[in-house]
Amino acid sequence: MANSNYNLCFLALILFTTNIRSENDLHNHTHLEKLPLLRKCHRSDPDLNNCIKEAIEDLRPYLAKGIPELFIPSCEPLYIPEIVMNQGNINSVGVQSTYRNIRVYGPSEFVLKTLKVDLEKMRIRIKLQLPYLRMTANYSIIGNILMLPINASGISEGNYTNIEANIFVQCNTFKFHNKKHFNVREVAIDFNIGHASVYFSDLFPGDSELALEMNNFLNDNWIPVSLEFKPILEETIGNMFKKFANKLYHKYPVDDILPI
């Protein structure tokens, strides 16, 4: 989960480093010159990919507190209000879980491996690595684990290392007031985690030994459990990001976002 939350933060950074301006309304633009921290990238630049990568590095020092002018939230920690998951029955685990007040620590330490922008096909492909993420949340869970009924709530913590993410963004364009705008049509995220450890408090109130055994089971089986969560997370975060990105893309024309 933590890695997917980070993808939202990073994708926002990728798409908003290239000359987006702050929001007032559709007809009231704030000039780019008022945002001096932005490196200006032009779509005619033969080294556009490198320009955007450098723009991302320029913004790295600002990520911890966020950049309100670009609608980039604080990334230290990154905050997500809620994620709900329904996990089917696999490896004796079948639960519905809800995570609220999610906070993810460590996303600003990303390493951008590759970034490729295809303006003709309006695609962005990103590969990044992250050494470490820590996530805390308020959880509630109901279902069965190891054929044991469980109905619990409390604090959860996850620690994730050696994370690799591949991100694909597909755009198209439309016209509004005779100006061309980008539209994010699809966001596909595929991530892999090198290792994970998790802890859930109060799994079985009054039975600390059983709670310990359950936490041990979840840690021993983190790979199959995470694979079951993975498609839900990737789709959820992709849809969240698409809505978030289009709020800005639909506001500013292509020539403002990425001038010639």
mmCIF file of N, CA and C in Angstrom, residues 111-188:
data_model
loop_
_atom_site.group_PDB
_atom_site.id
_atom_site.type_symbol
_atom_site.label_atom_id
_atom_site.label_comp_id
_atom_site.label_asym_id
_atom_site.label_seq_id
_atom_site.Cartn_x
_atom_site.Cartn_y
_atom_site.Cartn_z
ATOM 1 N N VAL A 111 14.538 7.211 -6.384
ATOM 2 C CA VAL A 111 15.588 7.263 -7.405
ATOM 3 C C VAL A 111 14.913 7.069 -8.754
ATOM 4 N N LEU A 112 14.937 8.097 -9.577
ATOM 5 C CA LEU A 112 14.315 8.026 -10.898
ATOM 6 C C LEU A 112 15.273 7.334 -11.854
ATOM 7 N N LYS A 113 14.914 6.126 -12.286
ATOM 8 C CA LYS A 113 15.788 5.347 -13.163
ATOM 9 C C LYS A 113 15.635 5.760 -14.615
ATOM 10 N N THR A 114 14.407 5.788 -15.107
ATOM 11 C CA THR A 114 14.163 6.205 -16.489
ATOM 12 C C THR A 114 12.864 6.994 -16.569
ATOM 13 N N LEU A 115 12.819 7.906 -17.510
ATOM 14 C CA LEU A 115 11.609 8.673 -17.815
ATOM 15 C C LEU A 115 11.590 8.920 -19.315
ATOM 16 N N LYS A 116 10.535 8.480 -19.979
ATOM 17 C CA LYS A 116 10.420 8.643 -21.421
ATOM 18 C C LYS A 116 9.076 9.276 -21.755
ATOM 19 N N VAL A 117 9.138 10.419 -22.423
ATOM 20 C CA VAL A 117 7.942 11.132 -22.862
ATOM 21 C C VAL A 117 7.820 10.977 -24.368
ATOM 22 N N ASP A 118 6.706 10.441 -24.834
ATOM 23 C CA ASP A 118 6.424 10.303 -26.263
ATOM 24 C C ASP A 118 5.305 11.281 -26.589
ATOM 25 N N LEU A 119 5.685 12.466 -27.109
ATOM 26 C CA LEU A 119 4.688 13.501 -27.379
ATOM 27 C C LEU A 119 3.778 13.121 -28.540
ATOM 28 N N GLU A 120 4.304 12.392 -29.499
ATOM 29 C CA GLU A 120 3.479 11.998 -30.643
ATOM 30 C C GLU A 120 2.347 11.078 -30.206
ATOM 31 N N LYS A 121 2.659 10.129 -29.337
ATOM 32 C CA LYS A 121 1.651 9.185 -28.846
ATOM 33 C C LYS A 121 1.052 9.620 -27.514
ATOM 34 N N MET A 122 1.571 10.755 -26.975
ATOM 35 C CA MET A 122 1.090 11.319 -25.711
ATOM 36 C C MET A 122 1.154 10.295 -24.585
ATOM 37 N N ARG A 123 2.354 9.725 -24.410
ATOM 38 C CA ARG A 123 2.581 8.718 -23.391
ATOM 39 C C ARG A 123 3.762 9.115 -22.515
ATOM 40 N N ILE A 124 3.699 8.699 -21.264
ATOM 41 C CA ILE A 124 4.814 8.854 -20.338
ATOM 42 C C ILE A 124 5.079 7.489 -19.708
ATOM 43 N N ARG A 125 6.335 7.068 -19.749
ATOM 44 C CA ARG A 125 6.752 5.827 -19.096
ATOM 45 C C ARG A 125 7.818 6.165 -18.069
ATOM 46 N N ILE A 126 7.640 5.659 -16.861
ATOM 47 C CA ILE A 126 8.515 5.990 -15.750
ATOM 48 C C ILE A 126 8.932 4.703 -15.044
ATOM 49 N N LYS A 127 10.210 4.636 -14.706
ATOM 50 C CA LYS A 127 10.697 3.560 -13.853
ATOM 51 C C LYS A 127 11.441 4.190 -12.694
ATOM 52 N N LEU A 128 11.065 3.823 -11.481
ATOM 53 C CA LEU A 128 11.717 4.405 -10.315
ATOM 54 C C LEU A 128 11.955 3.340 -9.261
ATOM 55 N N GLN A 129 12.875 3.650 -8.375
ATOM 56 C CA GLN A 129 13.167 2.779 -7.247
ATOM 57 C C GLN A 129 13.096 3.584 -5.961
ATOM 58 N N LEU A 130 12.776 2.903 -4.907
ATOM 59 C CA LEU A 130 12.691 3.541 -3.607
ATOM 60 C C LEU A 130 13.298 2.603 -2.581
ATOM 61 N N PRO A 131 14.271 3.064 -1.796
ATOM 62 C CA PRO A 131 14.928 2.153 -0.860
ATOM 63 C C PRO A 131 14.051 1.741 0.311
ATOM 64 N N TYR A 132 13.160 2.644 0.755
ATOM 65 C CA TYR A 132 12.444 2.351 1.998
ATOM 66 C C TYR A 132 11.186 3.208 2.110
ATOM 67 N N LEU A 133 10.115 2.594 2.595
ATOM 68 C CA LEU A 133 8.895 3.313 2.940
ATOM 69 C C LEU A 133 8.341 2.763 4.252
ATOM 70 N N ARG A 134 7.793 3.667 5.049
ATOM 71 C CA ARG A 134 7.104 3.259 6.278
ATOM 72 C C ARG A 134 5.699 3.833 6.241
ATOM 73 N N MET A 135 4.706 3.010 6.568
ATOM 74 C CA MET A 135 3.319 3.440 6.528
ATOM 75 C C MET A 135 2.644 3.176 7.866
ATOM 76 N N THR A 136 1.876 4.152 8.337
ATOM 77 C CA THR A 136 1.027 3.949 9.508
ATOM 78 C C THR A 136 -0.409 4.278 9.117
ATOM 79 N N ALA A 137 -1.373 3.631 9.788
ATOM 80 C CA ALA A 137 -2.780 3.873 9.479
ATOM 81 C C ALA A 137 -3.651 3.344 10.611
ATOM 82 N N ASN A 138 -4.883 3.842 10.662
ATOM 83 C CA ASN A 138 -5.924 3.240 11.492
ATOM 84 C C ASN A 138 -6.625 2.196 10.640
ATOM 85 N N TYR A 139 -6.666 0.974 11.116
ATOM 86 C CA TYR A 139 -7.243 -0.092 10.302
ATOM 87 C C TYR A 139 -8.493 -0.668 10.957
ATOM 88 N N SER A 140 -9.342 -1.243 10.127
ATOM 89 C CA SER A 140 -10.407 -2.137 10.597
ATOM 90 C C SER A 140 -10.459 -3.304 9.623
ATOM 91 N N ILE A 141 -10.681 -4.491 10.153
ATOM 92 C CA ILE A 141 -10.625 -5.688 9.316
ATOM 93 C C ILE A 141 -11.685 -6.672 9.784
ATOM 94 N N ILE A 142 -12.334 -7.302 8.815
ATOM 95 C CA ILE A 142 -13.336 -8.311 9.131
ATOM 96 C C ILE A 142 -13.221 -9.428 8.106
ATOM 97 N N GLY A 143 -13.303 -10.675 8.574
ATOM 98 C CA GLY A 143 -13.193 -11.802 7.664
ATOM 99 C C GLY A 143 -12.615 -13.010 8.356
ATOM 100 N N ASN A 144 -11.816 -13.787 7.592
ATOM 101 C CA ASN A 144 -11.226 -15.007 8.123
ATOM 102 C C ASN A 144 -9.770 -15.109 7.705
ATOM 103 N N ILE A 145 -8.910 -15.458 8.653
ATOM 104 C CA ILE A 145 -7.510 -15.741 8.389
ATOM 105 C C ILE A 145 -7.178 -17.070 9.064
ATOM 106 N N LEU A 146 -6.630 -18.010 8.288
ATOM 107 C CA LEU A 146 -6.354 -19.348 8.809
ATOM 108 C C LEU A 146 -7.610 -19.970 9.420
ATOM 109 N N MET A 147 -8.756 -19.710 8.763
ATOM 110 C CA MET A 147 -10.051 -20.218 9.189
ATOM 111 C C MET A 147 -10.493 -19.656 10.536
ATOM 112 N N LEU A 148 -9.784 -18.650 11.020
ATOM 113 C CA LEU A 148 -10.181 -17.981 12.254
ATOM 114 C C LEU A 148 -10.974 -16.726 11.919
ATOM 115 N N PRO A 149 -12.172 -16.576 12.482
ATOM 116 C CA PRO A 149 -12.911 -15.329 12.256
ATOM 117 C C PRO A 149 -12.182 -14.167 12.930
ATOM 118 N N ILE A 150 -12.149 -13.048 12.230
ATOM 119 C CA ILE A 150 -11.463 -11.882 12.780
ATOM 120 C C ILE A 150 -12.317 -10.647 12.531
ATOM 121 N N ASN A 151 -12.446 -9.842 13.554
ATOM 122 C CA ASN A 151 -13.177 -8.575 13.479
ATOM 123 C C ASN A 151 -12.436 -7.617 14.414
ATOM 124 N N ALA A 152 -11.535 -6.844 13.865
ATOM 125 C CA ALA A 152 -10.621 -6.075 14.698
ATOM 126 C C ALA A 152 -10.397 -4.682 14.124
ATOM 127 N N SER A 153 -9.904 -3.799 14.974
ATOM 128 C CA SER A 153 -9.516 -2.457 14.543
ATOM 129 C C SER A 153 -8.408 -1.976 15.463
ATOM 130 N N GLY A 154 -7.566 -1.098 14.940
ATOM 131 C CA GLY A 154 -6.459 -0.595 15.721
ATOM 132 C C GLY A 154 -5.487 0.172 14.849
ATOM 133 N N ILE A 155 -4.209 0.109 15.193
ATOM 134 C CA ILE A 155 -3.159 0.791 14.451
ATOM 135 C C ILE A 155 -2.368 -0.238 13.662
ATOM 136 N N SER A 156 -2.085 0.077 12.385
ATOM 137 C CA SER A 156 -1.238 -0.799 11.579
ATOM 138 C C SER A 156 0.027 -0.055 11.177
ATOM 139 N N GLU A 157 1.083 -0.815 11.022
ATOM 140 C CA GLU A 157 2.347 -0.247 10.556
ATOM 141 C C GLU A 157 2.968 -1.200 9.554
ATOM 142 N N GLY A 158 3.481 -0.634 8.457
ATOM 143 C CA GLY A 158 4.158 -1.440 7.455
ATOM 144 C C GLY A 158 5.498 -0.833 7.103
ATOM 145 N N ASN A 159 6.497 -1.689 6.919
ATOM 146 C CA ASN A 159 7.820 -1.256 6.492
ATOM 147 C C ASN A 159 8.172 -2.003 5.220
ATOM 148 N N TYR A 160 8.542 -1.253 4.180
ATOM 149 C CA TYR A 160 8.756 -1.810 2.855
ATOM 150 C C TYR A 160 10.119 -1.368 2.331
ATOM 151 N N THR A 161 10.869 -2.302 1.738
ATOM 152 C CA THR A 161 12.200 -1.980 1.234
ATOM 153 C C THR A 161 12.359 -2.467 -0.203
ATOM 154 N N ASN A 162 13.343 -1.848 -0.891
ATOM 155 C CA ASN A 162 13.709 -2.233 -2.260
ATOM 156 C C ASN A 162 12.489 -2.278 -3.181
ATOM 157 N N ILE A 163 11.837 -1.134 -3.312
ATOM 158 C CA ILE A 163 10.611 -1.029 -4.103
ATOM 159 C C ILE A 163 10.951 -0.575 -5.517
ATOM 160 N N GLU A 164 10.342 -1.212 -6.487
ATOM 161 C CA GLU A 164 10.505 -0.821 -7.890
ATOM 162 C C GLU A 164 9.125 -0.625 -8.495
ATOM 163 N N ALA A 165 8.947 0.493 -9.205
ATOM 164 C CA ALA A 165 7.644 0.799 -9.799
ATOM 165 C C ALA A 165 7.806 1.149 -11.264
ATOM 166 N N ASN A 166 6.921 0.615 -12.080
ATOM 167 C CA ASN A 166 6.818 0.976 -13.492
ATOM 168 C C ASN A 166 5.462 1.632 -13.702
ATOM 169 N N ILE A 167 5.481 2.825 -14.279
ATOM 170 C CA ILE A 167 4.277 3.641 -14.394
ATOM 171 C C ILE A 167 4.074 4.023 -15.854
ATOM 172 N N PHE A 168 2.854 3.867 -16.324
ATOM 173 C CA PHE A 168 2.490 4.220 -17.699
ATOM 174 C C PHE A 168 1.312 5.186 -17.660
ATOM 175 N N VAL A 169 1.470 6.333 -18.319
ATOM 176 C CA VAL A 169 0.407 7.335 -18.390
ATOM 177 C C VAL A 169 0.077 7.585 -19.857
ATOM 178 N N GLN A 170 -1.186 7.401 -20.230
ATOM 179 C CA GLN A 170 -1.647 7.654 -21.591
ATOM 180 C C GLN A 170 -2.567 8.861 -21.608
ATOM 181 N N CYS A 171 -2.260 9.824 -22.452
ATOM 182 C CA CYS A 171 -3.081 11.030 -22.567
ATOM 183 C C CYS A 171 -3.707 11.130 -23.951
ATOM 184 N N ASN A 172 -4.715 11.963 -24.068
ATOM 185 C CA ASN A 172 -5.211 12.433 -25.344
ATOM 186 C C ASN A 172 -5.464 13.929 -25.198
ATOM 187 N N THR A 173 -6.072 14.562 -26.187
ATOM 188 C CA THR A 173 -6.324 15.997 -26.112
ATOM 189 C C THR A 173 -7.768 16.306 -26.489
ATOM 190 N N PHE A 174 -8.225 17.454 -26.060
ATOM 191 C CA PHE A 174 -9.532 17.965 -26.459
ATOM 192 C C PHE A 174 -9.427 19.482 -26.532
ATOM 193 N N LYS A 175 -10.404 20.104 -27.155
ATOM 194 C CA LYS A 175 -10.397 21.558 -27.295
ATOM 195 C C LYS A 175 -11.435 22.195 -26.384
ATOM 196 N N PHE A 176 -11.031 23.295 -25.761
ATOM 197 C CA PHE A 176 -11.922 24.081 -24.926
ATOM 198 C C PHE A 176 -11.595 25.547 -25.160
ATOM 199 N N HIS A 177 -12.607 26.339 -25.529
ATOM 200 C CA HIS A 177 -12.399 27.753 -25.882
ATOM 201 C C HIS A 177 -11.316 27.887 -26.945
ATOM 202 N N ASN A 178 -11.372 26.977 -27.940
ATOM 203 C CA ASN A 178 -10.445 26.984 -29.073
ATOM 204 C C ASN A 178 -8.996 26.748 -28.681
ATOM 205 N N LYS A 179 -8.765 26.169 -27.513
ATOM 206 C CA LYS A 179 -7.403 25.841 -27.099
ATOM 207 C C LYS A 179 -7.327 24.355 -26.766
ATOM 208 N N LYS A 180 -6.199 23.747 -27.120
ATOM 209 C CA LYS A 180 -6.008 22.318 -26.914
ATOM 210 C C LYS A 180 -5.573 22.046 -25.471
ATOM 211 N N HIS A 181 -6.187 21.022 -24.863
ATOM 212 C CA HIS A 181 -5.868 20.622 -23.500
ATOM 213 C C HIS A 181 -5.500 19.144 -23.471
ATOM 214 N N PHE A 182 -4.583 18.800 -22.562
ATOM 215 C CA PHE A 182 -4.300 17.394 -22.290
ATOM 216 C C PHE A 182 -5.430 16.788 -21.465
ATOM 217 N N ASN A 183 -5.601 15.477 -21.630
ATOM 218 C CA ASN A 183 -6.521 14.703 -20.801
ATOM 219 C C ASN A 183 -5.851 13.374 -20.482
ATOM 220 N N VAL A 184 -5.747 13.034 -19.203
ATOM 221 C CA VAL A 184 -5.190 11.736 -18.818
ATOM 222 C C VAL A 184 -6.278 10.685 -18.987
ATOM 223 N N ARG A 185 -6.037 9.774 -19.900
ATOM 224 C CA ARG A 185 -7.027 8.751 -20.222
ATOM 225 C C ARG A 185 -6.806 7.471 -19.417
ATOM 226 N N GLU A 186 -5.549 7.159 -19.156
ATOM 227 C CA GLU A 186 -5.239 5.890 -18.492
ATOM 228 C C GLU A 186 -3.963 6.044 -17.670
ATOM 229 N N VAL A 187 -3.972 5.451 -16.494
ATOM 230 C CA VAL A 187 -2.773 5.357 -15.659
ATOM 231 C C VAL A 187 -2.634 3.901 -15.239
ATOM 232 N N ALA A 188 -1.526 3.286 -15.611
ATOM 233 C CA ALA A 188 -1.259 1.893 -15.234
ATOM 234 C C ALA A 188 -0.006 1.861 -14.362
#
